[in-house]
Amino acid sequence: MSKWNAIVVGALASLALATGPAMAQDPGVTDTSVKIGIFAPLSGPAMAYGFDVVNAAKMYYDKVNADGGINGRKIEYTVEDTRCNANDLVAAVKKLVEQDNVFLLNGGSCSAATMAAKDYVVRNKIPMLMLNASGDGALYPPTDYIYGAFSISQHAAGGSVIQFAAEQLKAKKIAYVNHDDAYGSWNLEAAKFMAEKTGTELAVESINPTITDVTAPMLKLKAANPDALVLLTYARPAALIIKKARELGFDKPIVLTVTGTANLGQLVDNVGGPDALKNFYTQEVLADVPGGPKLQWVYDMYKKAYPELAAKPDHPQAYMPYGVASAMTVVEALKAAGKDLTREKVVEVLKTLKVDTKVMAGPIEFGPTDRAGQESTIYMKFDGKTTTRIPGVYTNLWQYKG
């Protein structure tokens, strides 16, 4: 080979090295930007689960951009409405991936609908971090691509409430009401694990979420003579049970988990007044009571980002801060993945990522087989008018064994 030919070959080889990585670069990434697909219910009866959660994620991404971006890149985001419906959610995810060419997904506020996207996301190897859906069915068995429970995992809700009842309320026998579906099975699995750890006995009644008469299960539970009643149901059956407990003269502590109500004022109305809540506790997954001092910076950020919404009496909605924790985790994963950004680098980072958001009750922490990032809770005593925080953080100890 002549000296000139050697120079040409060397130059071509250098060019190939220079251009090769760019040609192999994942969709949604340029030297100056990274594109994120956000999806949640923004309309319809369930929009409260997602509307302000999305606003929170957007305001955090905007803040990161204003501060200079991530490794020289600004965040671009595209938002799709899922209406809390599985078909709409899968369609939104496909659009974000196939038409908008996003790099990763940050979405999902309704657990069942979010789970519907699991096969597509895993098959196409798209990193996905949920917003505020729990969706343990999407998290376990663990995959490399789906991370979640920035609100709290369904397992963790069941495990931590037993720890609280045993340690704080000194309950030896706990009446446990859950749903007779996958959600109920998951939280009961962790509850049984924690009951064994704490030496407590569970009296379990699994009810249909659409139940209209809770007399029979409540008579059984009262006959079991429990020291406390814990409710892992949605809002409607929870209100029926609390109302029935008062009618039956049940005067032991009642603990309602985070799925049971987003509006305590509405709960008072639904149970017939504050007298039904004289010995009542609620589970919370945030670092403080909504609007409390530890979360003031989140609410201040919201007022600055959305002054017109913040002026309305119903905003921000209760689940708003969850979006900050989820977006913060996305940002930390992108930072740790480095300048040469690929989807596979992001998922490798996520597998062991730990982020203390100061928003949730505990840190966001993943592990080799752990895809539920937030597993801690705090508890409040509510007397129908005033909410008082109980000291301490209660963390689920159940772990996926495979």
XYZ file of C-alpha atoms in Angstrom:
402
model
C 0.000 0.000 0.000
C 1.382 3.392 -0.952
C 1.819 6.081 1.657
C -1.082 8.087 0.065
C -3.415 5.064 0.066
C -2.514 4.369 3.693
C -3.452 7.949 4.580
C -6.790 7.629 2.743
C -7.595 4.301 4.438
C -6.643 5.765 7.796
C -8.809 8.789 7.178
C -11.784 6.620 6.168
C -11.263 4.458 9.235
C -11.204 7.573 11.411
C -14.364 8.836 9.708
C -16.073 5.489 10.291
C -15.147 5.638 13.966
C -16.404 9.197 14.153
C -19.704 8.534 12.406
C -20.343 4.967 13.581
C -21.767 5.745 17.028
C -24.031 8.470 15.604
C -25.497 6.038 13.050
C -26.163 3.552 15.867
C -27.615 6.193 18.190
C -31.002 5.396 19.674
C -34.073 7.391 18.575
C -34.844 10.610 20.390
C -31.267 11.653 21.063
C -29.196 14.370 19.398
C -26.085 16.127 20.586
C -28.280 18.865 22.061
C -31.540 17.187 23.021
C -33.221 14.089 24.452
C -36.897 13.454 23.816
C -39.193 12.036 26.520
C -42.728 10.723 26.023
C -45.160 11.534 28.846
C -48.585 9.874 29.080
C -51.381 10.058 31.661
C -55.140 10.657 31.945
C -55.668 14.315 31.080
C -59.406 14.147 30.446
C -62.416 12.138 31.545
C -63.539 11.008 35.029
C -60.035 9.862 36.059
C -58.100 12.942 34.982
C -57.402 13.825 38.636
C -55.011 10.866 38.723
C -52.802 12.374 36.029
C -53.461 15.985 35.077
C -51.413 17.722 37.757
C -48.941 14.840 37.960
C -48.019 15.576 34.361
C -47.852 19.294 35.161
C -45.414 18.494 37.961
C -43.176 16.417 35.696
C -43.184 19.127 33.022
C -42.289 21.876 35.477
C -39.366 19.819 36.777
C -38.071 19.144 33.252
C -38.432 22.871 32.478
C -36.407 23.666 35.588
C -33.655 21.259 34.514
C -33.554 22.916 31.098
C -33.384 26.380 32.667
C -30.458 25.163 34.770
C -28.532 24.057 31.655
C -29.946 20.631 30.800
C -28.329 17.207 31.181
C -24.822 16.555 29.856
C -25.250 19.358 27.301
C -28.720 18.224 26.204
C -32.059 19.960 26.763
C -35.120 17.845 27.518
C -37.910 17.834 24.956
C -41.196 16.241 25.982
C -44.346 15.170 24.187
C -47.532 14.503 26.176
C -50.361 12.088 25.320
C -53.769 11.639 27.003
C -54.630 8.058 28.039
C -58.006 8.745 29.741
C -57.088 5.971 32.222
C -58.033 3.436 29.562
C -55.857 0.493 28.517
C -56.591 0.773 24.796
C -55.955 4.520 24.760
C -52.776 4.074 26.806
C -51.289 1.451 24.472
C -52.160 3.624 21.472
C -50.485 6.618 23.143
C -47.333 4.624 23.900
C -47.099 3.337 20.331
C -47.521 6.868 18.950
C -44.825 8.242 21.238
C -42.397 5.482 20.244
C -43.159 4.976 16.567
C -44.204 8.460 15.401
C -42.639 10.851 17.894
C -39.463 8.749 18.262
C -39.024 9.378 21.974
C -35.922 8.078 23.719
C -37.740 6.915 26.845
C -41.215 6.876 28.377
C -42.262 8.612 31.576
C -45.905 7.817 32.093
C -48.757 5.887 33.561
C -51.113 7.035 36.319
C -53.668 4.198 36.340
C -52.245 0.810 37.292
C -54.389 -1.556 35.210
C -54.127 0.593 32.089
C -50.383 0.997 32.519
C -49.870 -2.753 32.804
C -51.404 -3.145 29.340
C -48.312 -1.547 27.785
C -45.853 -3.957 29.402
C -45.413 -6.432 26.531
C -44.954 -3.683 23.937
C -42.445 -1.749 26.049
C -40.358 -4.805 26.906
C -40.451 -6.201 23.362
C -39.229 -2.891 21.925
C -36.706 -2.336 24.759
C -37.865 1.175 25.639
C -36.924 2.399 29.141
C -40.172 3.286 30.928
C -40.527 4.999 34.309
C -44.078 5.256 35.572
C -45.533 8.518 36.814
C -47.796 7.613 39.742
C -49.213 4.221 38.754
C -48.358 1.414 41.150
C -48.963 -1.496 38.766
C -47.032 -4.306 40.435
C -48.046 -6.552 37.535
C -45.845 -4.439 35.263
C -42.974 -4.447 37.763
C -42.868 -8.159 38.637
C -41.394 -10.434 37.468
C -38.765 -7.715 36.910
C -37.671 -6.750 33.401
C -34.824 -4.490 32.361
C -37.186 -1.843 30.982
C -40.043 -0.945 33.394
C -39.507 0.909 36.688
C -42.165 2.354 38.865
C -44.227 2.753 41.955
C -43.143 6.351 42.473
C -46.353 6.610 44.477
C -45.987 3.255 46.239
C -46.058 -0.360 45.124
C -49.126 -2.401 45.936
C -46.947 -4.808 47.915
C -45.487 -1.918 49.914
C -48.933 -0.527 50.773
C -49.873 -3.837 52.393
C -46.553 -4.427 54.125
C -46.148 -1.006 55.670
C -49.698 -0.745 57.026
C -49.188 -3.947 59.013
C -45.911 -2.594 60.378
C -47.705 0.615 61.445
C -50.609 -1.205 63.080
C -48.297 -3.582 64.935
C -45.689 -1.070 66.084
C -47.632 2.174 66.523
C -51.094 0.872 67.448
C -49.737 -2.209 69.292
C -52.239 -4.427 67.484
C -51.868 -8.179 67.972
C -54.799 -9.140 65.747
C -55.515 -7.028 62.650
C -58.697 -7.083 60.565
C -57.559 -6.725 56.953
C -59.927 -5.771 54.114
C -58.627 -5.879 50.548
C -60.012 -6.422 47.051
C -60.534 -9.882 45.571
C -58.398 -9.037 42.534
C -54.712 -8.853 41.573
C -54.235 -5.665 43.582
C -55.634 -7.388 46.639
C -53.452 -10.457 46.138
C -50.277 -8.402 45.853
C -50.831 -6.281 48.947
C -51.957 -9.316 50.975
C -48.765 -11.192 50.066
C -46.645 -8.447 51.646
C -49.073 -8.034 54.556
C -48.748 -11.716 55.459
C -44.957 -11.407 55.230
C -44.983 -8.432 57.608
C -47.515 -10.056 59.947
C -45.125 -12.965 60.404
C -42.253 -10.533 61.014
C -44.179 -8.612 63.649
C -45.910 -11.580 65.252
C -49.420 -10.367 64.435
C -52.472 -12.317 63.328
C -54.541 -11.277 60.299
C -58.297 -11.702 59.903
C -58.792 -11.204 56.162
C -61.918 -10.319 54.210
C -61.424 -9.890 50.453
C -64.291 -7.987 48.859
C -65.284 -7.092 45.318
C -64.425 -3.438 44.511
C -68.040 -2.912 43.367
C -69.596 -4.222 46.604
C -72.676 -2.306 47.758
C -73.453 -4.015 51.096
C -70.503 -4.626 53.469
C -72.613 -5.926 56.378
C -71.548 -9.577 56.071
C -67.745 -9.024 55.948
C -67.918 -6.436 58.734
C -69.924 -8.768 61.011
C -67.255 -11.458 60.484
C -64.438 -9.032 61.251
C -66.117 -7.649 64.369
C -66.660 -11.201 65.599
C -62.903 -11.831 65.214
C -62.362 -9.113 67.880
C -59.390 -7.411 66.185
C -57.268 -4.691 67.775
C -57.350 -2.612 64.567
C -59.026 -2.538 61.169
C -56.941 -1.743 58.059
C -58.546 -0.978 54.696
C -56.746 -1.485 51.390
C -59.688 -0.656 49.183
C -60.719 2.076 46.819
C -62.649 5.090 48.076
C -66.200 3.830 47.667
C -65.937 0.503 49.559
C -63.739 2.216 52.163
C -66.472 4.747 52.927
C -69.086 1.960 53.144
C -66.939 0.006 55.610
C -66.152 2.994 57.843
C -69.826 3.910 57.955
C -70.819 0.303 58.760
C -68.129 0.054 61.460
C -69.717 2.994 63.256
C -73.194 1.471 62.916
C -71.892 -1.779 64.478
C -70.221 0.063 67.359
C -66.685 -0.848 66.278
C -64.446 1.513 68.286
C -60.955 0.164 67.522
C -58.480 2.131 65.310
C -59.231 2.175 61.583
C -56.335 2.720 59.135
C -57.044 3.668 55.521
C -54.259 3.210 52.956
C -53.379 5.697 50.263
C -55.704 4.147 47.677
C -58.746 4.827 49.869
C -59.231 8.535 49.366
C -57.671 11.562 47.740
C -60.014 13.965 49.505
C -60.546 13.718 53.271
C -63.283 16.327 53.209
C -65.231 14.177 50.773
C -64.618 11.145 52.995
C -66.221 12.939 55.964
C -69.330 13.534 53.865
C -69.374 9.958 52.541
C -69.196 8.340 56.004
C -71.923 10.545 57.475
C -69.802 13.039 59.409
C -66.680 13.258 61.590
C -68.075 11.026 64.371
C -67.250 7.982 62.216
C -63.587 9.072 62.214
C -62.896 9.453 65.930
C -60.198 6.745 65.931
C -58.975 7.008 62.358
C -55.584 7.045 60.626
C -54.526 7.535 57.004
C -51.491 6.337 55.099
C -49.466 8.863 53.070
C -46.559 8.235 50.713
C -45.243 11.800 50.543
C -42.519 13.167 52.832
C -45.046 15.354 54.627
C -48.735 16.105 54.748
C -49.826 17.634 51.424
C -48.732 21.259 51.503
C -46.606 20.688 54.621
C -43.253 22.421 55.259
C -41.111 19.646 53.738
C -43.023 19.921 50.473
C -43.399 23.685 50.339
C -40.722 23.979 47.632
C -42.777 21.718 45.350
C -45.927 23.793 45.815
C -43.949 27.026 45.328
C -42.573 25.629 42.061
C -46.107 24.759 40.949
C -47.402 28.271 41.709
C -44.572 29.776 39.691
C -45.046 27.409 36.742
C -48.862 27.474 36.660
C -50.085 30.702 38.294
C -53.547 30.537 36.725
C -54.125 26.922 37.805
C -52.710 27.564 41.287
C -55.270 30.342 41.770
C -58.124 27.839 41.385
C -59.453 26.158 44.560
C -59.006 22.595 43.249
C -55.357 22.894 42.176
C -52.825 21.537 42.649
C -54.560 18.200 42.916
C -53.555 15.728 45.634
C -51.251 13.546 43.535
C -49.300 16.469 41.984
C -45.963 15.991 43.856
C -45.606 12.406 42.597
C -44.710 13.760 39.151
C -41.669 15.575 40.542
C -40.257 12.397 42.088
C -40.712 10.450 38.871
C -39.198 13.160 36.645
C -36.329 13.646 39.096
C -35.483 9.942 38.787
C -35.526 10.169 34.978
C -33.130 13.108 35.144
C -30.734 11.358 37.528
C -30.702 8.245 35.308
C -29.929 10.339 32.212
C -27.147 12.147 34.070
C -25.561 8.906 35.259
C -25.814 7.296 31.808
C -23.356 9.920 30.551
C -22.770 11.927 27.417
C -22.760 8.886 25.092
C -26.413 8.207 25.771
C -28.132 4.936 24.850
C -31.249 3.213 26.119
C -29.211 0.241 27.325
C -26.945 2.510 29.372
C -30.012 4.052 31.006
C -31.482 0.694 32.004
C -28.130 -0.446 33.405
C -28.061 2.707 35.550
C -31.676 2.250 36.642
C -31.097 -1.280 37.953
C -29.173 0.067 40.939
C -30.190 3.745 41.031
C -30.960 5.444 44.344
C -32.441 8.949 44.462
C -33.534 10.827 47.562
C -36.123 13.155 46.074
C -37.145 14.795 49.379
C -40.668 14.510 47.943
C -41.643 10.970 48.883
C -41.614 9.342 52.328
C -38.464 7.397 51.456
C -35.773 7.331 48.766
C -36.393 5.971 45.287
C -34.223 2.847 45.232
C -34.020 0.004 42.715
C -32.067 -3.253 42.848
C -31.187 -6.198 40.611
C -34.685 -7.682 41.117
C -36.394 -4.663 42.695
C -38.425 -2.472 40.336
C -40.577 -0.740 42.984
C -38.710 2.437 43.799
C -40.747 3.950 46.649
C -41.697 1.619 49.473
C -42.027 3.911 52.493
C -45.027 5.557 54.126
C -45.936 7.971 56.848
C -49.217 8.041 58.783
C -51.578 10.724 59.988
C -54.309 10.820 62.577
C -57.440 12.486 61.191
C -60.344 13.418 63.466
C -62.675 14.614 60.750
C -61.257 18.128 60.782
C -57.576 18.142 61.701
C -54.713 16.061 60.302
C -51.774 15.336 62.620
C -48.674 13.486 61.472
C -47.588 10.424 63.457
C -43.773 10.369 63.912
C -41.818 7.741 62.023
C -41.465 6.225 58.553
C -42.751 2.709 57.855
C -41.042 0.803 55.052
C -42.084 -2.394 53.337
C -39.640 -5.272 53.875
C -41.144 -7.713 51.358
C -38.819 -8.409 48.437
C -39.396 -10.269 45.180
C -37.824 -13.722 45.352
C -38.438 -14.941 41.783
